[in-house]
mmCIF file with all atom_site columns, C-alpha atoms and ligand atoms in Angstrom:
data_model
loop_
_atom_site.group_PDB
_atom_site.id
_atom_site.type_symbol
_atom_site.label_atom_id
_atom_site.label_alt_id
_atom_site.label_comp_id
_atom_site.label_asym_id
_atom_site.label_entity_id
_atom_site.label_seq_id
_atom_site.pdbx_PDB_ins_code
_atom_site.Cartn_x
_atom_site.Cartn_y
_atom_site.Cartn_z
_atom_site.occupancy
_atom_site.B_iso_or_equiv
_atom_site.pdbx_formal_charge
_atom_site.auth_seq_id
_atom_site.auth_comp_id
_atom_site.auth_asym_id
_atom_site.auth_atom_id
_atom_site.pdbx_PDB_model_num
ATOM   1   C CA . MET A 1 1   ? 11.883  12.085  35.523 1.00 96.00 ? 1   MET A CA 1
ATOM   2   C CA . LYS A 1 2   ? 10.478  10.853  32.213 1.00 98.00 ? 2   LYS A CA 1
ATOM   3   C CA . ILE A 1 3   ? 8.456   7.634   32.215 1.00 98.00 ? 3   ILE A CA 1
ATOM   4   C CA . LEU A 1 4   ? 6.777   5.999   29.241 1.00 98.00 ? 4   LEU A CA 1
ATOM   5   C CA . ILE A 1 5   ? 3.881   3.615   29.785 1.00 98.00 ? 5   ILE A CA 1
ATOM   6   C CA . ILE A 1 6   ? 3.361   1.236   26.859 1.00 98.00 ? 6   ILE A CA 1
ATOM   7   C CA . ASN A 1 7   ? 0.296   -0.944  26.449 1.00 98.00 ? 7   ASN A CA 1
ATOM   8   C CA . GLY A 1 8   ? 0.207   -3.638  23.796 1.00 98.00 ? 8   GLY A CA 1
ATOM   9   C CA . PRO A 1 9   ? -2.594  -5.444  21.972 1.00 98.00 ? 9   PRO A CA 1
ATOM   10  C CA . ASN A 1 10  ? -6.191  -5.328  23.176 1.00 97.00 ? 10  ASN A CA 1
ATOM   11  C CA . LEU A 1 11  ? -5.362  -3.108  26.138 1.00 97.00 ? 11  LEU A CA 1
ATOM   12  C CA . ASN A 1 12  ? -7.143  -0.251  24.341 1.00 97.00 ? 12  ASN A CA 1
ATOM   13  C CA . LEU A 1 13  ? -10.311 -2.183  25.272 1.00 94.00 ? 13  LEU A CA 1
ATOM   14  C CA . LEU A 1 14  ? -9.709  -2.004  29.029 1.00 96.00 ? 14  LEU A CA 1
ATOM   15  C CA . GLY A 1 15  ? -12.996 -1.357  30.804 1.00 93.00 ? 15  GLY A CA 1
ATOM   16  C CA . LYS A 1 16  ? -14.958 -3.189  28.096 1.00 93.00 ? 16  LYS A CA 1
ATOM   17  C CA . ARG A 1 17  ? -12.795 -6.277  27.618 1.00 92.00 ? 17  ARG A CA 1
ATOM   18  C CA . GLU A 1 18  ? -13.436 -9.290  29.900 1.00 93.00 ? 18  GLU A CA 1
ATOM   19  C CA . PRO A 1 19  ? -14.144 -7.058  32.946 1.00 93.00 ? 19  PRO A CA 1
ATOM   20  C CA . THR A 1 20  ? -14.103 -10.019 35.347 1.00 92.00 ? 20  THR A CA 1
ATOM   21  C CA . ILE A 1 21  ? -10.392 -10.430 34.513 1.00 93.00 ? 21  ILE A CA 1
ATOM   22  C CA . TYR A 1 22  ? -9.294  -6.901  33.674 1.00 93.00 ? 22  TYR A CA 1
ATOM   23  C CA . GLY A 1 23  ? -11.745 -4.714  35.635 1.00 90.00 ? 23  GLY A CA 1
ATOM   24  C CA . ASP A 1 24  ? -14.113 -2.021  34.421 1.00 92.00 ? 24  ASP A CA 1
ATOM   25  C CA . ASN A 1 25  ? -11.834 1.022   34.311 1.00 93.00 ? 25  ASN A CA 1
ATOM   26  C CA . SER A 1 26  ? -10.537 2.377   31.032 1.00 94.00 ? 26  SER A CA 1
ATOM   27  C CA . PHE A 1 27  ? -6.788  2.918   30.940 1.00 97.00 ? 27  PHE A CA 1
ATOM   28  C CA . GLU A 1 28  ? -7.314  6.550   29.914 1.00 95.00 ? 28  GLU A CA 1
ATOM   29  C CA . ASP A 1 29  ? -9.213  7.248   33.183 1.00 96.00 ? 29  ASP A CA 1
ATOM   30  C CA . TYR A 1 30  ? -6.579  5.454   35.242 1.00 97.00 ? 30  TYR A CA 1
ATOM   31  C CA . TYR A 1 31  ? -3.794  7.324   33.431 1.00 98.00 ? 31  TYR A CA 1
ATOM   32  C CA . LYS A 1 32  ? -5.379  10.662  34.408 1.00 97.00 ? 32  LYS A CA 1
ATOM   33  C CA . LYS A 1 33  ? -5.268  9.549   38.061 1.00 97.00 ? 33  LYS A CA 1
ATOM   34  C CA . LEU A 1 34  ? -1.587  8.602   37.730 1.00 98.00 ? 34  LEU A CA 1
ATOM   35  C CA . GLU A 1 35  ? -0.780  12.006  36.223 1.00 98.00 ? 35  GLU A CA 1
ATOM   36  C CA . ALA A 1 36  ? -2.584  13.735  39.111 1.00 98.00 ? 36  ALA A CA 1
ATOM   37  C CA . GLU A 1 37  ? -0.920  11.606  41.799 1.00 98.00 ? 37  GLU A CA 1
ATOM   38  C CA . PHE A 1 38  ? 2.600   11.863  40.345 1.00 98.00 ? 38  PHE A CA 1
ATOM   39  C CA . SER A 1 39  ? 2.646   15.466  39.177 1.00 97.00 ? 39  SER A CA 1
ATOM   40  C CA . ASN A 1 40  ? 6.459   15.442  39.495 1.00 95.00 ? 40  ASN A CA 1
ATOM   41  C CA . VAL A 1 41  ? 6.734   12.782  36.745 1.00 98.00 ? 41  VAL A CA 1
ATOM   42  C CA . ASP A 1 42  ? 6.761   13.647  33.058 1.00 98.00 ? 42  ASP A CA 1
ATOM   43  C CA . PHE A 1 43  ? 4.613   10.838  31.617 1.00 98.00 ? 43  PHE A CA 1
ATOM   44  C CA . GLU A 1 44  ? 3.970   9.644   28.118 1.00 98.00 ? 44  GLU A CA 1
ATOM   45  C CA . TYR A 1 45  ? 1.427   6.966   27.245 1.00 98.00 ? 45  TYR A CA 1
ATOM   46  C CA . TYR A 1 46  ? 1.526   4.840   24.089 1.00 98.00 ? 46  TYR A CA 1
ATOM   47  C CA . GLN A 1 47  ? -0.758  2.008   23.013 1.00 98.00 ? 47  GLN A CA 1
ATOM   48  C CA . SER A 1 48  ? -0.581  -0.102  19.870 1.00 98.00 ? 48  SER A CA 1
ATOM   49  C CA . ASN A 1 49  ? -1.943  -3.410  18.693 1.00 98.00 ? 49  ASN A CA 1
ATOM   50  C CA . VAL A 1 50  ? 0.964   -3.773  16.252 1.00 98.00 ? 50  VAL A CA 1
ATOM   51  C CA . GLU A 1 51  ? 4.152   -5.562  17.320 1.00 98.00 ? 51  GLU A CA 1
ATOM   52  C CA . GLY A 1 52  ? 6.520   -3.515  15.115 1.00 98.00 ? 52  GLY A CA 1
ATOM   53  C CA . GLU A 1 53  ? 5.054   -0.231  16.348 1.00 98.00 ? 53  GLU A CA 1
ATOM   54  C CA . LEU A 1 54  ? 5.726   -1.292  19.943 1.00 98.00 ? 54  LEU A CA 1
ATOM   55  C CA . ILE A 1 55  ? 9.330   -2.080  18.983 1.00 98.00 ? 55  ILE A CA 1
ATOM   56  C CA . ASN A 1 56  ? 9.689   1.282   17.210 1.00 98.00 ? 56  ASN A CA 1
ATOM   57  C CA . LYS A 1 57  ? 8.454   3.069   20.347 1.00 98.00 ? 57  LYS A CA 1
ATOM   58  C CA . LEU A 1 58  ? 10.985  1.223   22.534 1.00 98.00 ? 58  LEU A CA 1
ATOM   59  C CA . HIS A 1 59  ? 13.759  2.341   20.139 1.00 98.00 ? 59  HIS A CA 1
ATOM   60  C CA . GLU A 1 60  ? 12.468  5.922   20.040 1.00 98.00 ? 60  GLU A CA 1
ATOM   61  C CA . VAL A 1 61  ? 12.644  6.574   23.783 1.00 97.00 ? 61  VAL A CA 1
ATOM   62  C CA . GLY A 1 62  ? 14.942  3.790   24.970 1.00 98.00 ? 62  GLY A CA 1
ATOM   63  C CA . PHE A 1 63  ? 18.060  5.940   25.171 1.00 98.00 ? 63  PHE A CA 1
ATOM   64  C CA . ILE A 1 64  ? 16.361  9.068   26.509 1.00 97.00 ? 64  ILE A CA 1
ATOM   65  C CA . TYR A 1 65  ? 13.753  8.234   29.152 1.00 98.00 ? 65  TYR A CA 1
ATOM   66  C CA . ASP A 1 66  ? 14.386  7.233   32.774 1.00 97.00 ? 66  ASP A CA 1
ATOM   67  C CA . GLY A 1 67  ? 11.971  4.312   32.819 1.00 98.00 ? 67  GLY A CA 1
ATOM   68  C CA . ILE A 1 68  ? 9.527   2.321   30.700 1.00 98.00 ? 68  ILE A CA 1
ATOM   69  C CA . ILE A 1 69  ? 6.561   0.418   32.112 1.00 99.00 ? 69  ILE A CA 1
ATOM   70  C CA . MET A 1 70  ? 5.343   -2.105  29.565 1.00 99.00 ? 70  MET A CA 1
ATOM   71  C CA . ASN A 1 71  ? 2.311   -4.325  29.415 1.00 98.00 ? 71  ASN A CA 1
ATOM   72  C CA . ALA A 1 72  ? 2.927   -6.137  26.140 1.00 98.00 ? 72  ALA A CA 1
ATOM   73  C CA . GLY A 1 73  ? -0.328  -8.107  26.474 1.00 98.00 ? 73  GLY A CA 1
ATOM   74  C CA . ALA A 1 74  ? -0.264  -11.330 24.466 1.00 98.00 ? 74  ALA A CA 1
ATOM   75  C CA . TYR A 1 75  ? 3.058   -10.363 22.823 1.00 98.00 ? 75  TYR A CA 1
ATOM   76  C CA . THR A 1 76  ? 4.668   -10.953 26.227 1.00 98.00 ? 76  THR A CA 1
ATOM   77  C CA . HIS A 1 77  ? 4.339   -14.667 25.558 1.00 98.00 ? 77  HIS A CA 1
ATOM   78  C CA . THR A 1 78  ? 5.268   -14.733 21.867 1.00 98.00 ? 78  THR A CA 1
ATOM   79  C CA . SER A 1 79  ? 7.476   -11.834 20.787 1.00 98.00 ? 79  SER A CA 1
ATOM   80  C CA . VAL A 1 80  ? 11.195  -12.476 20.405 1.00 98.00 ? 80  VAL A CA 1
ATOM   81  C CA . GLY A 1 81  ? 11.349  -9.030  18.761 1.00 98.00 ? 81  GLY A CA 1
ATOM   82  C CA . ILE A 1 82  ? 10.037  -7.158  21.806 1.00 98.00 ? 82  ILE A CA 1
ATOM   83  C CA . GLY A 1 83  ? 12.368  -9.122  24.093 1.00 98.00 ? 83  GLY A CA 1
ATOM   84  C CA . ASP A 1 84  ? 15.329  -8.254  21.820 1.00 98.00 ? 84  ASP A CA 1
ATOM   85  C CA . ALA A 1 85  ? 14.312  -4.575  21.657 1.00 98.00 ? 85  ALA A CA 1
ATOM   86  C CA . ILE A 1 86  ? 14.297  -4.367  25.466 1.00 98.00 ? 86  ILE A CA 1
ATOM   87  C CA . ALA A 1 87  ? 17.738  -6.003  25.549 1.00 98.00 ? 87  ALA A CA 1
ATOM   88  C CA . GLY A 1 88  ? 18.997  -3.471  22.999 1.00 98.00 ? 88  GLY A CA 1
ATOM   89  C CA . ILE A 1 89  ? 17.980  -0.228  24.729 1.00 98.00 ? 89  ILE A CA 1
ATOM   90  C CA . GLU A 1 90  ? 19.407  1.463   27.815 1.00 98.00 ? 90  GLU A CA 1
ATOM   91  C CA . THR A 1 91  ? 16.257  2.617   29.610 1.00 98.00 ? 91  THR A CA 1
ATOM   92  C CA . PRO A 1 92  ? 15.175  0.074   32.253 1.00 98.00 ? 92  PRO A CA 1
ATOM   93  C CA . VAL A 1 93  ? 11.850  -1.633  31.538 1.00 98.00 ? 93  VAL A CA 1
ATOM   94  C CA . ILE A 1 94  ? 9.422   -3.060  34.096 1.00 99.00 ? 94  ILE A CA 1
ATOM   95  C CA . GLU A 1 95  ? 7.035   -5.702  32.722 1.00 98.00 ? 95  GLU A CA 1
ATOM   96  C CA . VAL A 1 96  ? 3.538   -5.355  34.166 1.00 98.00 ? 96  VAL A CA 1
ATOM   97  C CA . HIS A 1 97  ? 0.310   -7.339  33.935 1.00 98.00 ? 97  HIS A CA 1
ATOM   98  C CA . ILE A 1 98  ? -3.118  -6.599  35.303 1.00 97.00 ? 98  ILE A CA 1
ATOM   99  C CA . SER A 1 99  ? -4.073  -10.235 35.803 1.00 98.00 ? 99  SER A CA 1
ATOM   100 C CA . ASN A 1 100 ? -1.956  -12.838 37.568 1.00 98.00 ? 100 ASN A CA 1
ATOM   101 C CA . VAL A 1 101 ? -0.579  -14.593 34.507 1.00 98.00 ? 101 VAL A CA 1
ATOM   102 C CA . TYR A 1 102 ? 0.614   -17.518 36.675 1.00 98.00 ? 102 TYR A CA 1
ATOM   103 C CA . ALA A 1 103 ? -2.945  -18.250 37.777 1.00 97.00 ? 103 ALA A CA 1
ATOM   104 C CA . ARG A 1 104 ? -4.110  -18.507 34.140 1.00 97.00 ? 104 ARG A CA 1
ATOM   105 C CA . GLU A 1 105 ? -3.455  -20.743 31.120 1.00 97.00 ? 105 GLU A CA 1
ATOM   106 C CA . GLU A 1 106 ? -0.011  -22.313 30.891 1.00 98.00 ? 106 GLU A CA 1
ATOM   107 C CA . PHE A 1 107 ? 0.922   -20.385 27.729 1.00 98.00 ? 107 PHE A CA 1
ATOM   108 C CA . ARG A 1 108 ? 0.733   -17.183 29.810 1.00 98.00 ? 108 ARG A CA 1
ATOM   109 C CA . HIS A 1 109 ? 3.358   -18.488 32.243 1.00 98.00 ? 109 HIS A CA 1
ATOM   110 C CA . GLN A 1 110 ? 6.134   -17.832 29.727 1.00 98.00 ? 110 GLN A CA 1
ATOM   111 C CA . SER A 1 111 ? 7.460   -14.325 29.124 1.00 98.00 ? 111 SER A CA 1
ATOM   112 C CA . LEU A 1 112 ? 9.953   -13.679 26.310 1.00 98.00 ? 112 LEU A CA 1
ATOM   113 C CA . MET A 1 113 ? 10.682  -10.213 27.696 1.00 98.00 ? 113 MET A CA 1
ATOM   114 C CA . ALA A 1 114 ? 11.028  -10.784 31.461 1.00 98.00 ? 114 ALA A CA 1
ATOM   115 C CA . LYS A 1 115 ? 14.701  -11.709 31.459 1.00 98.00 ? 115 LYS A CA 1
ATOM   116 C CA . ASN A 1 116 ? 15.551  -8.403  29.801 1.00 98.00 ? 116 ASN A CA 1
ATOM   117 C CA . CYS A 1 117 ? 13.442  -6.362  32.225 1.00 98.00 ? 117 CYS A CA 1
ATOM   118 C CA . VAL A 1 118 ? 14.521  -5.050  35.620 1.00 98.00 ? 118 VAL A CA 1
ATOM   119 C CA . GLY A 1 119 ? 11.466  -6.660  37.187 1.00 98.00 ? 119 GLY A CA 1
ATOM   120 C CA . VAL A 1 120 ? 7.961   -8.000  36.675 1.00 98.00 ? 120 VAL A CA 1
ATOM   121 C CA . ILE A 1 121 ? 4.747   -7.017  38.475 1.00 98.00 ? 121 ILE A CA 1
ATOM   122 C CA . THR A 1 122 ? 1.751   -9.233  37.776 1.00 98.00 ? 122 THR A CA 1
ATOM   123 C CA . GLY A 1 123 ? -1.741  -9.693  39.169 1.00 98.00 ? 123 GLY A CA 1
ATOM   124 C CA . LEU A 1 124 ? -2.200  -6.481  41.123 1.00 97.00 ? 124 LEU A CA 1
ATOM   125 C CA . GLY A 1 125 ? -4.766  -5.004  38.756 1.00 97.00 ? 125 GLY A CA 1
ATOM   126 C CA . LEU A 1 126 ? -4.077  -1.479  37.491 1.00 97.00 ? 126 LEU A CA 1
ATOM   127 C CA . ASN A 1 127 ? -2.062  -0.950  40.667 1.00 97.00 ? 127 ASN A CA 1
ATOM   128 C CA . SER A 1 128 ? 0.710   -2.937  38.904 1.00 98.00 ? 128 SER A CA 1
ATOM   129 C CA . TYR A 1 129 ? 1.484   0.230   36.898 1.00 98.00 ? 129 TYR A CA 1
ATOM   130 C CA . ARG A 1 130 ? 1.437   2.462   39.984 1.00 98.00 ? 130 ARG A CA 1
ATOM   131 C CA . LEU A 1 131 ? 3.865   0.209   41.848 1.00 98.00 ? 131 LEU A CA 1
ATOM   132 C CA . ALA A 1 132 ? 6.223   0.255   38.882 1.00 98.00 ? 132 ALA A CA 1
ATOM   133 C CA . ILE A 1 133 ? 6.213   4.087   38.993 1.00 98.00 ? 133 ILE A CA 1
ATOM   134 C CA . LEU A 1 134 ? 6.993   3.986   42.723 1.00 98.00 ? 134 LEU A CA 1
ATOM   135 C CA . HIS A 1 135 ? 9.975   1.767   41.987 1.00 98.00 ? 135 HIS A CA 1
ATOM   136 C CA . PHE A 1 136 ? 11.404  4.158   39.395 1.00 98.00 ? 136 PHE A CA 1
ATOM   137 C CA . LEU A 1 137 ? 10.902  7.089   41.791 1.00 97.00 ? 137 LEU A CA 1
ATOM   138 C CA . SER A 1 138 ? 12.560  5.225   44.657 1.00 96.00 ? 138 SER A CA 1
ATOM   139 C CA . ILE A 1 139 ? 15.748  4.525   42.675 1.00 93.00 ? 139 ILE A CA 1
ATOM   140 C CA . LYS A 1 140 ? 16.008  8.006   41.159 1.00 85.00 ? 140 LYS A CA 1
ATOM   141 C CA . LYS A 1 141 ? 19.318  9.638   42.016 1.00 73.00 ? 141 LYS A CA 1
HETATM 142 C C1 . DQA B 2 .   ? -2.139  -9.241  30.268 1.00 78.60 ? 201 DQA B C1 1
HETATM 143 C C2 . DQA B 2 .   ? -2.002  -10.771 30.371 1.00 78.60 ? 201 DQA B C2 1
HETATM 144 C C3 . DQA B 2 .   ? -1.756  -11.366 28.987 1.00 78.60 ? 201 DQA B C3 1
HETATM 145 O O1 . DQA B 2 .   ? -1.629  -12.776 29.081 1.00 78.60 ? 201 DQA B O1 1
HETATM 146 C C4 . DQA B 2 .   ? -2.916  -11.045 28.065 1.00 78.60 ? 201 DQA B C4 1
HETATM 147 O O2 . DQA B 2 .   ? -2.666  -11.556 26.769 1.00 78.60 ? 201 DQA B O2 1
HETATM 148 C C5 . DQA B 2 .   ? -3.248  -9.600  28.036 1.00 78.60 ? 201 DQA B C5 1
HETATM 149 C C6 . DQA B 2 .   ? -3.226  -8.840  29.280 1.00 78.60 ? 201 DQA B C6 1
HETATM 150 C C7 . DQA B 2 .   ? -2.504  -8.612  31.621 1.00 78.60 ? 201 DQA B C7 1
HETATM 151 O O3 . DQA B 2 .   ? -2.320  -7.410  31.771 1.00 78.60 ? 201 DQA B O3 1
HETATM 152 O O4 . DQA B 2 .   ? -3.001  -9.298  32.529 1.00 78.60 ? 201 DQA B O4 1
HETATM 153 O O5 . DQA B 2 .   ? -3.613  -9.057  26.997 1.00 78.60 ? 201 DQA B O5 1
HETATM 154 O O6 . DQA B 2 .   ? -0.905  -8.696  29.852 1.00 78.60 ? 201 DQA B O6 1
#
């Protein structure tokens, strides 16, 4: 099973960025734990702060991989292009967020990608990613 985890803008700063909201773990450390826990999964991790690069990555793997877990950060709320890219590929995408976007500013309540995703997990900290992996494993034929 091949799963790509994509993090969008500012998520490279996890651990340093607003730790009261996003926690004090870096994503790289958490990713190592995921790889150890799910040794049966072939993972790839990609992070970019650039909208077009995120779209290119969706196109690159979106007809090959079994699942994509995507935290598009602020682009979740603004990017028609990312929403369209998810609609255009075959690989199912789960939208994840570390914080509970519905408990925050109103502009974070809108997602332009959610309707093209198989599901959304928000507010469970880094565990949001882990639960998305469990979903893909549970539906694997
Ligand atoms: C986020 C929530 C977004 O609103 C925000 O812009 C982020 C992180 C989250 O994981 O909680 O960058 O996607």
